[in-house]
CSV table of C-alpha atoms in Angstrom, one decimal:
chain,number,residue,atom,x,y,z
B,1,UNK,CA,0.0,0.0,0.0
B,2,UNK,CA,2.9,2.4,0.8
B,3,UNK,CA,4.3,1.9,-2.7
B,4,UNK,CA,1.0,2.6,-4.3
B,5,UNK,CA,0.7,5.8,-2.3
B,6,UNK,CA,4.1,6.9,-3.4
B,7,UNK,CA,3.2,6.1,-7.0
B,8,UNK,CA,-0.1,8.0,-6.7
B,9,UNK,CA,1.7,11.0,-5.3
B,10,UNK,CA,4.3,10.9,-8.1
B,11,UNK,CA,7.2,9.9,-5.9
B,12,UNK,CA,7.6,6.5,-7.5
B,13,UNK,CA,7.5,5.6,-11.2
B,14,UNK,CA,5.5,2.8,-12.7
B,15,UNK,CA,8.7,0.9,-13.5
B,16,UNK,CA,9.8,1.1,-9.9
B,17,UNK,CA,6.4,-0.3,-8.8
B,18,UNK,CA,6.8,-3.3,-11.2
B,19,UNK,CA,10.3,-3.8,-9.8
B,20,UNK,CA,8.9,-3.9,-6.2
B,21,UNK,CA,6.3,-6.5,-7.2
B,22,UNK,CA,7.9,-8.9,-9.7
B,23,UNK,CA,4.6,-10.8,-10.0
B,24,UNK,CA,3.0,-7.8,-11.6
B,25,UNK,CA,5.5,-7.9,-14.5
B,26,UNK,CA,4.0,-11.2,-15.7
B,27,UNK,CA,0.5,-9.7,-15.5
B,28,UNK,CA,1.7,-6.7,-17.5
B,29,UNK,CA,3.1,-8.9,-20.2
B,30,UNK,CA,-0.2,-10.8,-20.5
B,31,UNK,CA,-2.2,-7.5,-20.7
B,32,UNK,CA,0.2,-6.1,-23.4
B,33,UNK,CA,0.0,-9.3,-25.3
B,34,UNK,CA,-3.8,-9.3,-25.2
B,35,UNK,CA,-3.9,-5.7,-26.5
B,36,UNK,CA,-1.4,-6.5,-29.2
B,37,UNK,CA,-3.5,-9.3,-30.4
B,38,UNK,CA,-6.6,-7.2,-30.6
B,39,UNK,CA,-7.8,-5.9,-34.0
B,40,UNK,CA,-7.3,-2.1,-34.4
B,41,UNK,CA,-11.1,-1.5,-34.4
B,42,UNK,CA,-11.5,-3.5,-31.2
B,43,UNK,CA,-8.7,-1.5,-29.5
B,44,UNK,CA,-10.4,1.8,-30.1
B,45,UNK,CA,-13.9,0.6,-29.4
B,46,UNK,CA,-14.1,1.6,-25.7
B,47,UNK,CA,-12.8,5.1,-26.5
B,48,UNK,CA,-15.3,5.6,-29.2
B,49,UNK,CA,-18.2,3.9,-27.6
B,50,UNK,CA,-19.6,6.9,-25.5
B,51,UNK,CA,-19.3,9.3,-28.4
B,52,UNK,CA,-20.7,7.0,-31.0
B,53,UNK,CA,-23.7,6.0,-28.9
B,54,UNK,CA,-24.7,9.6,-28.6
B,55,UNK,CA,-24.6,10.3,-32.3
B,56,UNK,CA,-27.5,10.1,-34.7
B,57,UNK,CA,-27.1,6.6,-36.2
B,58,UNK,CA,-28.1,7.9,-39.6
B,59,UNK,CA,-25.6,10.7,-39.8
B,60,UNK,CA,-23.3,8.9,-42.2
B,61,UNK,CA,-25.9,8.3,-44.8
B,62,UNK,CA,-28.0,11.4,-45.0
B,63,UNK,CA,-28.4,12.5,-48.6
B,64,UNK,CA,-27.3,16.0,-49.4
B,65,UNK,CA,-28.0,17.5,-52.8
B,66,UNK,CA,-24.9,18.7,-54.6
B,67,UNK,CA,-25.3,21.2,-57.4
B,68,UNK,CA,-24.7,19.8,-60.8
B,69,UNK,CA,-23.1,23.1,-62.0
B,70,UNK,CA,-20.9,25.6,-60.2
B,71,UNK,CA,-17.8,25.3,-58.1
B,72,UNK,CA,-17.1,23.2,-55.0
B,73,UNK,CA,-15.2,24.6,-52.1
B,74,UNK,CA,-13.7,23.1,-48.9
B,75,UNK,CA,-12.6,25.0,-45.9
B,76,UNK,CA,-11.1,23.7,-42.6
B,77,UNK,CA,-9.8,24.9,-39.2
B,78,UNK,CA,-11.1,28.4,-39.0
B,79,UNK,CA,-11.0,28.0,-35.2
B,80,UNK,CA,-13.5,30.5,-34.0
B,81,UNK,CA,-12.8,33.3,-36.4
B,82,UNK,CA,-15.7,34.4,-38.5
B,83,UNK,CA,-13.9,36.4,-41.1
B,84,UNK,CA,-12.6,33.5,-43.2
B,85,UNK,CA,-16.1,32.0,-43.0
B,86,UNK,CA,-17.7,35.2,-44.2
B,87,UNK,CA,-15.2,35.5,-47.0
B,88,UNK,CA,-16.1,32.0,-48.2
B,89,UNK,CA,-19.8,32.7,-48.0
B,90,UNK,CA,-19.4,35.9,-50.0
B,91,UNK,CA,-17.4,34.0,-52.6
B,92,UNK,CA,-19.8,31.1,-53.2
B,93,UNK,CA,-22.8,31.5,-55.4
B,94,UNK,CA,-26.1,29.6,-55.2
B,95,UNK,CA,-25.0,27.0,-57.7
B,96,UNK,CA,-21.7,26.4,-55.8
B,97,UNK,CA,-21.2,24.2,-52.7
B,98,UNK,CA,-19.1,24.5,-49.5
B,99,UNK,CA,-17.8,21.8,-47.2
B,100,UNK,CA,-16.5,22.9,-43.8
B,101,UNK,CA,-14.1,20.2,-42.8
B,102,UNK,CA,-14.3,20.7,-39.0
B,103,UNK,CA,-12.7,22.8,-36.2
B,104,UNK,CA,-14.8,25.9,-36.7
B,105,UNK,CA,-14.8,26.4,-32.9
B,106,UNK,CA,-12.3,27.2,-30.1
B,107,UNK,CA,-9.4,29.6,-29.8
B,108,UNK,CA,-11.2,32.5,-31.5
B,109,UNK,CA,-14.3,34.2,-30.1
B,110,UNK,CA,-16.8,33.4,-32.9
B,111,UNK,CA,-17.2,29.6,-32.8
B,112,UNK,CA,-20.7,29.6,-31.3
B,113,UNK,CA,-21.9,32.3,-33.8
B,114,UNK,CA,-20.6,30.2,-36.7
B,115,UNK,CA,-22.5,27.1,-35.5
B,116,UNK,CA,-25.6,29.2,-35.1
B,117,UNK,CA,-25.2,30.5,-38.6
B,118,UNK,CA,-24.8,27.0,-40.0
B,119,UNK,CA,-28.0,26.0,-38.2
B,120,UNK,CA,-29.8,29.0,-39.7
B,121,UNK,CA,-28.6,28.1,-43.1
B,122,UNK,CA,-29.8,24.5,-42.7
B,123,UNK,CA,-26.4,23.0,-43.3
B,124,UNK,CA,-26.4,19.2,-44.0
B,125,UNK,CA,-29.9,19.2,-45.4
B,126,UNK,CA,-31.1,19.0,-49.0
B,127,UNK,CA,-32.2,22.7,-48.7
B,128,UNK,CA,-28.6,23.9,-48.3
B,129,UNK,CA,-25.4,23.9,-50.3
B,130,UNK,CA,-23.3,23.8,-47.1
B,131,UNK,CA,-22.0,20.5,-45.6
B,132,UNK,CA,-20.5,20.5,-42.2
B,133,UNK,CA,-18.0,17.8,-41.0
B,134,UNK,CA,-17.1,17.5,-37.3
B,135,UNK,CA,-13.5,18.1,-36.4
B,136,UNK,CA,-11.8,17.0,-33.2
B,137,UNK,CA,-12.7,20.3,-31.5
B,138,UNK,CA,-16.4,19.8,-32.2
B,139,UNK,CA,-16.1,16.3,-30.8
B,140,UNK,CA,-14.4,17.6,-27.6
B,141,UNK,CA,-17.1,20.2,-27.4
B,142,UNK,CA,-19.9,17.7,-27.8
B,143,UNK,CA,-18.4,15.4,-25.2
B,144,UNK,CA,-18.1,18.2,-22.7
B,145,UNK,CA,-21.5,19.6,-23.3
B,146,UNK,CA,-22.9,16.1,-22.8
B,147,UNK,CA,-22.0,16.5,-19.2
B,148,UNK,CA,-22.7,20.2,-18.8
B,149,UNK,CA,-26.3,19.9,-20.2
B,150,UNK,CA,-27.2,16.5,-18.7
B,151,UNK,CA,-26.1,17.6,-15.2
B,152,UNK,CA,-27.1,21.3,-15.6
B,153,UNK,CA,-23.7,22.4,-14.4
B,154,UNK,CA,-23.4,26.0,-13.2
B,155,UNK,CA,-20.6,28.4,-14.2
B,156,UNK,CA,-19.2,28.1,-10.7
B,157,UNK,CA,-18.9,24.3,-11.0
B,158,UNK,CA,-17.4,24.5,-14.5
B,159,UNK,CA,-14.9,27.0,-13.1
B,160,UNK,CA,-14.0,24.5,-10.3
B,161,UNK,CA,-13.6,21.7,-12.8
B,162,UNK,CA,-11.2,23.8,-14.9
B,163,UNK,CA,-9.2,24.9,-11.8
B,164,UNK,CA,-8.9,21.3,-10.7
B,165,UNK,CA,-7.8,20.2,-14.1
B,166,UNK,CA,-5.2,23.0,-14.4
B,167,UNK,CA,-3.8,22.6,-10.8
B,168,UNK,CA,-3.6,18.8,-11.3
B,169,UNK,CA,-1.8,19.1,-14.6
B,170,UNK,CA,0.7,21.6,-13.1
B,171,UNK,CA,1.3,19.3,-10.1
B,172,UNK,CA,1.9,16.3,-12.5
B,173,UNK,CA,4.4,18.4,-14.5
B,174,UNK,CA,6.4,19.3,-11.3
B,175,UNK,CA,6.5,15.6,-10.2
B,176,UNK,CA,7.5,14.5,-13.8
B,177,UNK,CA,10.4,17.1,-13.7
B,178,UNK,CA,11.4,15.9,-10.3
B,179,UNK,CA,11.4,12.2,-11.3
B,180,UNK,CA,13.3,12.8,-14.6
B,181,UNK,CA,15.7,15.5,-13.7
B,182,UNK,CA,15.8,15.4,-9.8
B,183,UNK,CA,14.6,18.9,-9.2
B,184,UNK,CA,11.2,20.7,-8.9
B,185,UNK,CA,9.1,22.6,-6.4
B,186,UNK,CA,7.7,19.6,-4.5
B,187,UNK,CA,6.3,21.9,-1.8
B,188,UNK,CA,4.2,23.7,-4.5
B,189,UNK,CA,3.1,20.4,-5.9
B,190,UNK,CA,1.9,19.3,-2.5
B,191,UNK,CA,0.0,22.6,-2.1
B,192,UNK,CA,-1.6,22.1,-5.5
B,193,UNK,CA,-2.5,18.5,-4.5
B,194,UNK,CA,-4.3,19.8,-1.4
B,195,UNK,CA,-6.1,22.4,-3.4
B,196,UNK,CA,-7.3,19.7,-5.8
B,197,UNK,CA,-8.8,17.7,-3.0
B,198,UNK,CA,-10.7,20.7,-1.7
B,199,UNK,CA,-12.0,21.6,-5.2
B,200,UNK,CA,-13.0,18.0,-5.9
B,201,UNK,CA,-15.1,17.9,-2.8
B,202,UNK,CA,-16.8,21.2,-3.9
B,203,UNK,CA,-17.6,19.6,-7.3
B,204,UNK,CA,-18.9,16.4,-5.7
B,205,UNK,CA,-21.4,18.4,-3.6
B,206,UNK,CA,-23.0,19.9,-6.7
B,207,UNK,CA,-23.5,16.5,-8.4
B,208,UNK,CA,-27.1,15.4,-8.5
B,209,UNK,CA,-26.1,12.0,-10.1
B,210,UNK,CA,-24.0,9.7,-7.9
B,211,UNK,CA,-23.3,7.4,-10.9
B,212,UNK,CA,-21.2,10.1,-12.7
B,213,UNK,CA,-17.5,9.3,-13.0
B,214,UNK,CA,-16.1,12.6,-11.6
B,215,UNK,CA,-12.6,12.1,-12.8
B,216,UNK,CA,-13.7,11.4,-16.4
B,217,UNK,CA,-16.0,14.4,-16.4
B,218,UNK,CA,-13.2,16.7,-15.1
B,219,UNK,CA,-10.8,15.3,-17.7
B,220,UNK,CA,-13.4,15.7,-20.6
B,221,UNK,CA,-14.3,19.3,-19.8
B,222,UNK,CA,-10.7,20.2,-18.7
B,223,UNK,CA,-9.1,18.9,-21.9
B,224,UNK,CA,-11.5,20.9,-24.1
B,225,UNK,CA,-11.1,24.1,-22.1
B,226,UNK,CA,-7.3,24.1,-21.5
B,227,UNK,CA,-5.2,26.8,-23.1
B,228,UNK,CA,-3.9,24.5,-25.9
B,229,UNK,CA,-7.3,23.6,-27.2
B,230,UNK,CA,-8.9,27.0,-26.4
B,231,UNK,CA,-12.4,25.7,-25.7
B,232,UNK,CA,-12.9,28.1,-22.8
B,233,UNK,CA,-13.8,30.9,-25.2
B,234,UNK,CA,-16.4,28.8,-26.9
B,235,UNK,CA,-17.9,27.6,-23.6
B,236,UNK,CA,-18.1,31.1,-22.2
B,237,UNK,CA,-20.2,32.2,-25.1
B,238,UNK,CA,-22.3,29.0,-25.1
B,239,UNK,CA,-23.2,29.5,-21.4
B,240,UNK,CA,-24.7,32.9,-22.1
B,241,UNK,CA,-27.3,31.4,-24.5
B,242,UNK,CA,-30.8,30.4,-23.4
B,243,UNK,CA,-31.5,26.7,-22.9
B,244,UNK,CA,-33.2,26.3,-26.3
B,245,UNK,CA,-30.3,27.8,-28.2
B,246,UNK,CA,-27.9,25.5,-26.3
B,247,UNK,CA,-29.9,22.4,-27.2
B,248,UNK,CA,-30.1,23.5,-30.8
B,249,UNK,CA,-26.2,23.6,-31.0
B,250,UNK,CA,-25.9,20.3,-29.1
B,251,UNK,CA,-28.3,18.6,-31.4
B,252,UNK,CA,-26.6,20.1,-34.5
B,253,UNK,CA,-23.3,18.6,-33.4
B,254,UNK,CA,-25.0,15.3,-32.6
B,255,UNK,CA,-26.5,15.0,-36.1
B,256,UNK,CA,-23.5,16.3,-38.1
B,257,UNK,CA,-21.2,14.2,-40.1
B,258,UNK,CA,-18.0,12.5,-38.9
B,259,UNK,CA,-17.1,12.0,-42.5
B,260,UNK,CA,-18.9,12.4,-45.8
B,261,UNK,CA,-18.4,10.9,-49.3
B,262,UNK,CA,-19.7,13.1,-52.1
B,263,UNK,CA,-19.6,12.9,-55.9
B,264,UNK,CA,-18.1,16.1,-57.3
B,265,UNK,CA,-17.9,16.5,-61.0
B,266,UNK,CA,-18.0,12.7,-61.5
B,267,UNK,CA,-15.3,11.9,-58.9
B,268,UNK,CA,-16.0,10.4,-55.5
B,269,UNK,CA,-14.3,12.5,-52.8
B,270,UNK,CA,-14.1,11.7,-49.1
B,271,UNK,CA,-14.3,14.7,-46.7
B,272,UNK,CA,-13.0,14.0,-43.2
B,273,UNK,CA,-11.1,15.9,-40.6
B,274,UNK,CA,-8.4,13.4,-40.3
B,275,UNK,CA,-6.3,10.9,-42.2
B,276,UNK,CA,-8.7,8.9,-44.4
B,277,UNK,CA,-9.4,5.4,-43.1
B,278,UNK,CA,-8.2,2.4,-45.1
B,279,UNK,CA,-11.7,1.0,-44.8
B,280,UNK,CA,-14.7,3.4,-44.8
B,281,UNK,CA,-16.7,0.7,-42.9
B,282,UNK,CA,-14.3,1.2,-39.8
B,283,UNK,CA,-16.0,4.5,-39.3
B,284,UNK,CA,-19.5,3.6,-40.4
B,285,UNK,CA,-19.6,0.7,-38.0
């Protein structure tokens, strides 16, 4: 138990734990062997399960009407800045089409406004010449909002979640530096650890659902909102909307495409915010 406490507090590495308990090495080898023998789609199934089960099951096969004439544009990664979006809209004509290949939110201040405009323009429906593909930032947003809306989290609780995530990440960086280079402000790390415990208790007291995995919720919201991903700007704007507007955005994300194959001027083109899969059925299934 003492060794596990040292590992938990960052004072002992996982390798050192294994060396302390040789019997664990054999178990570790078995686990790694099992993972290695899994098919790639089985390996990622758990990670994808929660997100996939929340999506509209028909969102890969909805029919969108592409214009037979005109030009076809694709635009990606505008990250919360409406000006590139406006430039694209001014450029396309009624007979043209536009595919937004994800990451329209975060970092910049206009992500929510862009999503609302896409809803207003009926993107992803036969009535519109705009197709919207989810990027990793929209998926992070969707997963975080799944908690925020389901649990009706207040701004104060969301603030506590972000504080916990940031303090905890900082504490881990200090311990990592100490383990790898032998120096680091351990006193600060211990102070941050105590603050995390206090904040976590505050978060727990606001939870109406005892079945929620608090650590997973904190990680999901914290990863989206941290400074690297920049979701905090999107979230701040989102929280100012009324509940109907919030649900409209959530449902739009839920029913948008993860990928979309369209025929453009006789050629089949796959639009996706990632490397194309070797087998389209990996994503469809």
